[in-house]
PDB file of C-alpha atoms in Angstrom:
ATOM      1  CA  UNK A   1      89.021  -7.470  -8.360  1.00 86.00           C
ATOM      2  CA  UNK A   2      87.202  -4.233  -7.577  1.00 92.00           C
ATOM      3  CA  UNK A   3      84.619  -2.126  -9.410  1.00 93.00           C
ATOM      4  CA  UNK A   4      84.425   1.680  -9.562  1.00 90.00           C
ATOM      5  CA  UNK A   5      81.174   3.192 -10.790  1.00 90.00           C
ATOM      6  CA  UNK A   6      82.611   6.736 -10.676  1.00 86.00           C
ATOM      7  CA  UNK A   7      79.716   7.775  -8.452  1.00 89.00           C
ATOM      8  CA  UNK A   8      80.229   6.054  -5.117  1.00 91.00           C
ATOM      9  CA  UNK A   9      83.817   5.117  -5.865  1.00 93.00           C
ATOM     10  CA  UNK A  10      86.031   7.113  -8.234  1.00 93.00           C
ATOM     11  CA  UNK A  11      88.718   5.753 -10.513  1.00 94.00           C
ATOM     12  CA  UNK A  12      90.822   8.855  -9.904  1.00 94.00           C
ATOM     13  CA  UNK A  13      90.788   8.348  -6.143  1.00 95.00           C
ATOM     14  CA  UNK A  14      92.010   4.774  -6.490  1.00 95.00           C
ATOM     15  CA  UNK A  15      94.765   5.803  -8.888  1.00 95.00           C
ATOM     16  CA  UNK A  16      95.949   8.308  -6.291  1.00 95.00           C
ATOM     17  CA  UNK A  17      96.372   5.416  -3.855  1.00 93.00           C
ATOM     18  CA  UNK A  18      98.462   3.237  -6.167  1.00 93.00           C
ATOM     19  CA  UNK A  19     100.585   5.915  -7.879  1.00 93.00           C
ATOM     20  CA  UNK A  20     103.257   6.003  -5.217  1.00 86.00           C
ATOM     21  CA  UNK A  21     106.852   7.136  -5.505  1.00 90.00           C
ATOM     22  CA  UNK A  22     108.675   5.206  -8.207  1.00 92.00           C
ATOM     23  CA  UNK A  23     105.548   3.737  -9.798  1.00 95.00           C
ATOM     24  CA  UNK A  24     105.507   2.970 -13.517  1.00 97.00           C
ATOM     25  CA  UNK A  25     102.329   3.947 -15.323  1.00 97.00           C
ATOM     26  CA  UNK A  26     101.193   2.670 -18.705  1.00 97.00           C
ATOM     27  CA  UNK A  27      98.016   3.985 -20.328  1.00 97.00           C
ATOM     28  CA  UNK A  28      96.420   2.985 -23.623  1.00 96.00           C
ATOM     29  CA  UNK A  29      93.516   5.340 -24.339  1.00 94.00           C
ATOM     30  CA  UNK A  30      91.862   7.367 -27.065  1.00 89.00           C
ATOM     31  CA  UNK A  31      92.623  10.796 -25.633  1.00 89.00           C
ATOM     32  CA  UNK A  32      94.632  12.729 -23.055  1.00 91.00           C
ATOM     33  CA  UNK A  33      93.462  15.866 -21.245  1.00 89.00           C
ATOM     34  CA  UNK A  34      95.595  18.321 -19.295  1.00 89.00           C
ATOM     35  CA  UNK A  35      92.775  18.374 -16.725  1.00 87.00           C
ATOM     36  CA  UNK A  36      93.330  14.701 -15.928  1.00 92.00           C
ATOM     37  CA  UNK A  37      96.960  15.595 -15.330  1.00 94.00           C
ATOM     38  CA  UNK A  38      95.869  18.471 -13.116  1.00 92.00           C
ATOM     39  CA  UNK A  39      93.651  16.165 -11.029  1.00 93.00           C
ATOM     40  CA  UNK A  40      96.514  13.718 -10.398  1.00 95.00           C
ATOM     41  CA  UNK A  41      99.521  16.028 -10.654  1.00 94.00           C
ATOM     42  CA  UNK A  42     100.792  15.390  -7.111  1.00 95.00           C
ATOM     43  CA  UNK A  43     100.851  11.646  -7.726  1.00 96.00           C
ATOM     44  CA  UNK A  44     102.188  11.927 -11.275  1.00 96.00           C
ATOM     45  CA  UNK A  45     105.045  14.091 -10.022  1.00 95.00           C
ATOM     46  CA  UNK A  46     106.281  11.188  -7.885  1.00 95.00           C
ATOM     47  CA  UNK A  47     106.052   8.351 -10.417  1.00 96.00           C
ATOM     48  CA  UNK A  48     109.135   7.002 -12.144  1.00 95.00           C
ATOM     49  CA  UNK A  49     107.540   7.566 -15.509  1.00 96.00           C
ATOM     50  CA  UNK A  50     104.430   7.320 -17.651  1.00 97.00           C
ATOM     51  CA  UNK A  51     104.051   5.726 -21.062  1.00 98.00           C
ATOM     52  CA  UNK A  52     100.911   6.836 -22.907  1.00 97.00           C
ATOM     53  CA  UNK A  53      99.746   5.105 -26.061  1.00 96.00           C
ATOM     54  CA  UNK A  54      97.037   6.732 -28.176  1.00 93.00           C
ATOM     55  CA  UNK A  55      94.951   3.843 -29.450  1.00 92.00           C
ATOM     56  CA  UNK A  56      94.120   5.576 -32.752  1.00 88.00           C
ATOM     57  CA  UNK A  57      96.412   7.658 -34.994  1.00 87.00           C
ATOM     58  CA  UNK A  58      96.948  10.961 -33.179  1.00 82.00           C
ATOM     59  CA  UNK A  59      99.376  13.882 -33.616  1.00 80.00           C
ATOM     60  CA  UNK A  60     101.178  12.206 -36.492  1.00 77.00           C
ATOM     61  CA  UNK A  61     103.346  14.701 -38.396  1.00 64.00           C
ATOM     62  CA  UNK A  62     101.572  14.153 -41.705  1.00 57.00           C
ATOM     63  CA  UNK A  63      98.227  14.848 -40.039  1.00 50.00           C
ATOM     64  CA  UNK A  64      99.214  18.212 -38.555  1.00 47.00           C
ATOM     65  CA  UNK A  65      97.879  20.961 -40.794  1.00 44.00           C
ATOM     66  CA  UNK A  66      99.808  23.945 -42.161  1.00 42.00           C
ATOM     67  CA  UNK A  67      97.460  26.169 -40.155  1.00 42.00           C
ATOM     68  CA  UNK A  68      99.094  25.169 -36.879  1.00 45.00           C
ATOM     69  CA  UNK A  69     100.906  28.482 -36.337  1.00 44.00           C
ATOM     70  CA  UNK A  70      97.733  30.458 -36.967  1.00 41.00           C
ATOM     71  CA  UNK A  71      95.717  28.112 -34.757  1.00 42.00           C
ATOM     72  CA  UNK A  72      98.160  28.597 -31.896  1.00 40.00           C
ATOM     73  CA  UNK A  73      97.028  32.217 -31.562  1.00 34.00           C
ATOM     74  CA  UNK A  74      93.443  31.013 -31.162  1.00 33.00           C
ATOM     75  CA  UNK A  75      94.313  28.169 -28.742  1.00 32.00           C
ATOM     76  CA  UNK A  76      92.945  25.616 -31.192  1.00 33.00           C
ATOM     77  CA  UNK A  77      94.245  22.222 -32.267  1.00 36.00           C
ATOM     78  CA  UNK A  78      93.631  20.341 -35.510  1.00 34.00           C
ATOM     79  CA  UNK A  79      90.032  19.248 -35.788  1.00 32.00           C
ATOM     80  CA  UNK A  80      90.423  15.595 -34.841  1.00 47.00           C
ATOM     81  CA  UNK A  81      88.405  15.136 -31.668  1.00 48.00           C
ATOM     82  CA  UNK A  82      91.028  13.110 -29.841  1.00 47.00           C
ATOM     83  CA  UNK A  83      93.558  15.899 -30.448  1.00 48.00           C
ATOM     84  CA  UNK A  84      91.130  18.609 -29.399  1.00 48.00           C
ATOM     85  CA  UNK A  85      90.572  16.788 -26.106  1.00 50.00           C
ATOM     86  CA  UNK A  86      94.114  17.667 -25.057  1.00 51.00           C
ATOM     87  CA  UNK A  87      92.828  21.049 -23.843  1.00 46.00           C
ATOM     88  CA  UNK A  88      89.699  19.523 -22.313  1.00 48.00           C
ATOM     89  CA  UNK A  89      86.700  17.622 -23.621  1.00 50.00           C
ATOM     90  CA  UNK A  90      83.247  19.091 -24.096  1.00 50.00           C
ATOM     91  CA  UNK A  91      82.413  17.904 -20.582  1.00 41.00           C
ATOM     92  CA  UNK A  92      85.341  19.806 -19.066  1.00 44.00           C
ATOM     93  CA  UNK A  93      84.020  23.194 -20.202  1.00 53.00           C
ATOM     94  CA  UNK A  94      83.625  24.397 -16.614  1.00 55.00           C
ATOM     95  CA  UNK A  95      87.275  23.703 -15.949  1.00 52.00           C
ATOM     96  CA  UNK A  96      88.288  25.449 -19.173  1.00 55.00           C
ATOM     97  CA  UNK A  97      86.379  28.548 -18.104  1.00 53.00           C
ATOM     98  CA  UNK A  98      88.229  28.909 -14.812  1.00 53.00           C
ATOM     99  CA  UNK A  99      91.054  30.830 -16.557  1.00 55.00           C
ATOM    100  CA  UNK A 100      93.647  28.366 -15.287  1.00 74.00           C
ATOM    101  CA  UNK A 101      94.196  26.648 -18.617  1.00 78.00           C
ATOM    102  CA  UNK A 102      97.504  28.370 -19.394  1.00 82.00           C
ATOM    103  CA  UNK A 103      99.021  27.570 -15.992  1.00 85.00           C
ATOM    104  CA  UNK A 104      97.897  23.932 -16.150  1.00 88.00           C
ATOM    105  CA  UNK A 105      99.209  23.554 -19.700  1.00 87.00           C
ATOM    106  CA  UNK A 106     102.629  24.941 -18.772  1.00 89.00           C
ATOM    107  CA  UNK A 107     102.871  22.671 -15.728  1.00 92.00           C
ATOM    108  CA  UNK A 108     101.746  19.650 -17.743  1.00 92.00           C
ATOM    109  CA  UNK A 109     104.292  20.280 -20.504  1.00 92.00           C
ATOM    110  CA  UNK A 110     107.105  20.587 -17.947  1.00 94.00           C
ATOM    111  CA  UNK A 111     106.033  17.316 -16.329  1.00 95.00           C
ATOM    112  CA  UNK A 112     105.899  15.509 -19.695  1.00 95.00           C
ATOM    113  CA  UNK A 113     109.455  16.583 -20.479  1.00 94.00           C
ATOM    114  CA  UNK A 114     110.620  15.132 -17.169  1.00 94.00           C
ATOM    115  CA  UNK A 115     108.502  12.030 -16.789  1.00 95.00           C
ATOM    116  CA  UNK A 116     106.434  10.967 -19.797  1.00 97.00           C
ATOM    117  CA  UNK A 117     106.591   9.479 -23.259  1.00 97.00           C
ATOM    118  CA  UNK A 118     103.769   9.422 -25.778  1.00 96.00           C
ATOM    119  CA  UNK A 119     103.373   7.113 -28.747  1.00 96.00           C
ATOM    120  CA  UNK A 120     100.469   6.596 -31.109  1.00 94.00           C
ATOM    121  CA  UNK A 121      98.992   3.619 -32.875  1.00 93.00           C
ATOM    122  CA  UNK A 122      99.812   4.351 -36.526  1.00 91.00           C
ATOM    123  CA  UNK A 123      97.330   1.896 -38.007  1.00 87.00           C
ATOM    124  CA  UNK A 124      93.557   1.733 -38.235  1.00 81.00           C
ATOM    125  CA  UNK A 125      93.549  -1.534 -36.299  1.00 87.00           C
ATOM    126  CA  UNK A 126      91.553  -1.196 -33.065  1.00 85.00           C
ATOM    127  CA  UNK A 127      93.305  -1.574 -29.733  1.00 89.00           C
ATOM    128  CA  UNK A 128      91.974  -2.271 -26.244  1.00 92.00           C
ATOM    129  CA  UNK A 129      92.072   0.646 -23.823  1.00 94.00           C
ATOM    130  CA  UNK A 130      93.345   0.202 -20.278  1.00 96.00           C
ATOM    131  CA  UNK A 131      95.741   1.543 -17.648  1.00 97.00           C
ATOM    132  CA  UNK A 132      98.445  -0.312 -15.728  1.00 97.00           C
ATOM    133  CA  UNK A 133     100.208   0.891 -12.591  1.00 97.00           C
ATOM    134  CA  UNK A 134     103.216  -1.074 -11.303  1.00 95.00           C
ATOM    135  CA  UNK A 135     104.680  -0.414  -7.860  1.00 91.00           C
ATOM    136  CA  UNK A 136     107.180  -2.631  -6.040  1.00 87.00           C
ATOM    137  CA  UNK A 137     106.485  -5.593  -8.364  1.00 85.00           C
ATOM    138  CA  UNK A 138     102.738  -5.280  -7.720  1.00 91.00           C
ATOM    139  CA  UNK A 139     100.527  -4.277 -10.621  1.00 95.00           C
ATOM    140  CA  UNK A 140      96.944  -3.086 -11.022  1.00 96.00           C
ATOM    141  CA  UNK A 141      95.096  -2.971 -14.341  1.00 97.00           C
ATOM    142  CA  UNK A 142      92.057  -0.749 -14.924  1.00 96.00           C
ATOM    143  CA  UNK A 143      89.663  -1.323 -17.797  1.00 94.00           C
ATOM    144  CA  UNK A 144      87.805  -0.292 -19.811  1.00 91.00           C
ATOM    145  CA  UNK A 145      89.293   3.188 -20.035  1.00 90.00           C
ATOM    146  CA  UNK A 146      87.939   5.387 -22.814  1.00 86.00           C
ATOM    147  CA  UNK A 147      90.312   8.291 -22.256  1.00 90.00           C
ATOM    148  CA  UNK A 148      92.524   9.958 -19.693  1.00 92.00           C
ATOM    149  CA  UNK A 149      90.211  12.857 -18.834  1.00 90.00           C
ATOM    150  CA  UNK A 150      88.572  14.318 -15.733  1.00 89.00           C
ATOM    151  CA  UNK A 151      85.356  12.556 -16.796  1.00 89.00           C
ATOM    152  CA  UNK A 152      87.010   9.141 -17.056  1.00 91.00           C
ATOM    153  CA  UNK A 153      88.587   9.679 -13.627  1.00 94.00           C
ATOM    154  CA  UNK A 154      85.131  10.401 -12.191  1.00 90.00           C
ATOM    155  CA  UNK A 155      85.789  14.063 -11.322  1.00 90.00           C
ATOM    156  CA  UNK A 156      83.446  15.496 -13.958  1.00 84.00           C
ATOM    157  CA  UNK A 157      80.121  14.270 -15.313  1.00 78.00           C
ATOM    158  CA  UNK A 158      79.854  13.008 -18.874  1.00 70.00           C
ATOM    159  CA  UNK A 159      76.885  11.881 -20.937  1.00 71.00           C
ATOM    160  CA  UNK A 160      77.434   8.129 -20.597  1.00 68.00           C
ATOM    161  CA  UNK A 161      74.693   6.098 -18.929  1.00 73.00           C
ATOM    162  CA  UNK A 162      77.368   4.253 -16.974  1.00 79.00           C
ATOM    163  CA  UNK A 163      81.107   4.577 -16.439  1.00 81.00           C
ATOM    164  CA  UNK A 164      82.100   1.450 -14.543  1.00 91.00           C
ATOM    165  CA  UNK A 165      85.786   0.529 -14.453  1.00 93.00           C
ATOM    166  CA  UNK A 166      87.184  -2.784 -13.213  1.00 94.00           C
ATOM    167  CA  UNK A 167      90.445  -3.043 -11.311  1.00 96.00           C
ATOM    168  CA  UNK A 168      92.346  -6.334 -11.541  1.00 95.00           C
ATOM    169  CA  UNK A 169      95.218  -7.210  -9.209  1.00 94.00           C
ATOM    170  CA  UNK A 170      95.715 -10.889  -9.983  1.00 92.00           C
ATOM    171  CA  UNK A 171      99.192 -11.566 -11.381  1.00 89.00           C
ATOM    172  CA  UNK A 172      98.206 -13.722 -14.376  1.00 90.00           C
ATOM    173  CA  UNK A 173      95.746 -11.109 -15.654  1.00 91.00           C
ATOM    174  CA  UNK A 174      97.908  -8.061 -14.991  1.00 95.00           C
ATOM    175  CA  UNK A 175     100.910  -9.774 -16.550  1.00 94.00           C
ATOM    176  CA  UNK A 176      98.949 -10.394 -19.750  1.00 95.00           C
ATOM    177  CA  UNK A 177      98.004  -6.734 -20.114  1.00 95.00           C
ATOM    178  CA  UNK A 178     101.501  -5.501 -19.267  1.00 95.00           C
ATOM    179  CA  UNK A 179     103.016  -7.823 -21.862  1.00 96.00           C
ATOM    180  CA  UNK A 180     100.476  -6.696 -24.461  1.00 95.00           C
ATOM    181  CA  UNK A 181     101.200  -3.036 -23.830  1.00 96.00           C
ATOM    182  CA  UNK A 182     104.972  -3.485 -23.946  1.00 96.00           C
ATOM    183  CA  UNK A 183     104.787  -5.573 -27.122  1.00 96.00           C
ATOM    184  CA  UNK A 184     102.810  -2.913 -28.983  1.00 96.00           C
ATOM    185  CA  UNK A 185     104.796  -0.009 -27.499  1.00 96.00           C
ATOM    186  CA  UNK A 186     108.098  -1.435 -28.747  1.00 96.00           C
ATOM    187  CA  UNK A 187     106.852  -2.291 -32.244  1.00 95.00           C
ATOM    188  CA  UNK A 188     107.951   0.454 -34.692  1.00 94.00           C
ATOM    189  CA  UNK A 189     105.647  -1.018 -37.322  1.00 94.00           C
ATOM    190  CA  UNK A 190     102.610  -0.287 -35.142  1.00 94.00           C
ATOM    191  CA  UNK A 191     103.512   2.831 -33.138  1.00 95.00           C
ATOM    192  CA  UNK A 192     105.408   6.097 -33.463  1.00 94.00           C
ATOM    193  CA  UNK A 193     106.768   8.506 -30.861  1.00 95.00           C
ATOM    194  CA  UNK A 194     104.802  11.778 -30.824  1.00 93.00           C
ATOM    195  CA  UNK A 195     105.989  13.243 -27.496  1.00 95.00           C
ATOM    196  CA  UNK A 196     107.525  16.279 -29.147  1.00 92.00           C
ATOM    197  CA  UNK A 197     104.435  16.983 -31.249  1.00 90.00           C
ATOM    198  CA  UNK A 198     102.264  16.735 -28.144  1.00 90.00           C
ATOM    199  CA  UNK A 199     104.430  19.214 -26.240  1.00 89.00           C
ATOM    200  CA  UNK A 200     104.296  21.583 -29.190  1.00 87.00           C
ATOM    201  CA  UNK A 201     100.522  21.562 -29.085  1.00 84.00           C
ATOM    202  CA  UNK A 202     100.422  22.091 -25.333  1.00 84.00           C
ATOM    203  CA  UNK A 203     102.845  24.992 -25.727  1.00 83.00           C
ATOM    204  CA  UNK A 204     100.226  26.665 -27.930  1.00 78.00           C
ATOM    205  CA  UNK A 205      98.295  27.569 -24.791  1.00 73.00           C
ATOM    206  CA  UNK A 206     100.999  29.358 -22.838  1.00 72.00           C
ATOM    207  CA  UNK A 207     103.179  30.623 -25.722  1.00 75.00           C
ATOM    208  CA  UNK A 208     100.455  32.417 -27.684  1.00 61.00           C
ATOM    209  CA  UNK A 209     102.586  35.559 -27.893  1.00 45.00           C
ATOM    210  CA  UNK A 210     105.548  33.642 -29.276  1.00 46.00           C
ATOM    211  CA  UNK A 211     104.059  31.273 -31.879  1.00 43.00           C
ATOM    212  CA  UNK A 212     107.378  30.508 -33.556  1.00 47.00           C
ATOM    213  CA  UNK A 213     109.156  29.423 -30.386  1.00 44.00           C
ATOM    214  CA  UNK A 214     110.520  25.894 -30.687  1.00 47.00           C
ATOM    215  CA  UNK A 215     109.596  23.365 -27.975  1.00 45.00           C
ATOM    216  CA  UNK A 216     112.273  22.029 -25.685  1.00 47.00           C
ATOM    217  CA  UNK A 217     113.810  18.695 -26.543  1.00 45.00           C
ATOM    218  CA  UNK A 218     112.283  15.674 -24.894  1.00 45.00           C
ATOM    219  CA  UNK A 219     114.274  13.563 -22.463  1.00 45.00           C
ATOM    220  CA  UNK A 220     115.399  10.102 -23.510  1.00 42.00           C
ATOM    221  CA  UNK A 221     113.180   7.078 -22.682  1.00 45.00           C
ATOM    222  CA  UNK A 222     112.761   6.365 -18.986  1.00 50.00           C
ATOM    223  CA  UNK A 223     112.587   2.597 -19.334  1.00 55.00           C
TER     224      UNK A 223
END
């Protein structure tokens, strides 16, 4: 077991060490930011695949407003905070102002179509948040994990008094979390695939001059 306080030791730096070629990544978190992808893009490009589970209802079709096409022109998402965080949280403002948002969004969307799947918890039942990385039959579990953002990785400062994450490597513990994730992921009564909706929202950043363009189809499940 190892602790990362995201001051002297960063969660993002440790993830870079364990996300080797062919690794399988599972993340259950409240939000996803393209800036977290940008921070780990070299490692994420080499993984076998990533499964991301939003722990609260997010990007469900019946929650997407009719104003989406108009909002695309303004680079906005529906008002739910966890959806807004896709383009960066309030603590990633500096990154958003570096005028690289469009390039990062385009690169992230292309990576998702190749490597990732996104599902969302469709109920109001709370779910634990954690990340699992499996490489060559060895697994590491990181928790708690509020979101997959530059702040949670330790690369930007947030407003939390502390941001300590525990890494567990022991097989009994990691196996429990992996089984929990897989059980929920595969349950159609609890989760729904929203990969296509997510890509559509990301496309809003780099397709602002073509708001009616349809997103590319998503690849079939990786595992």
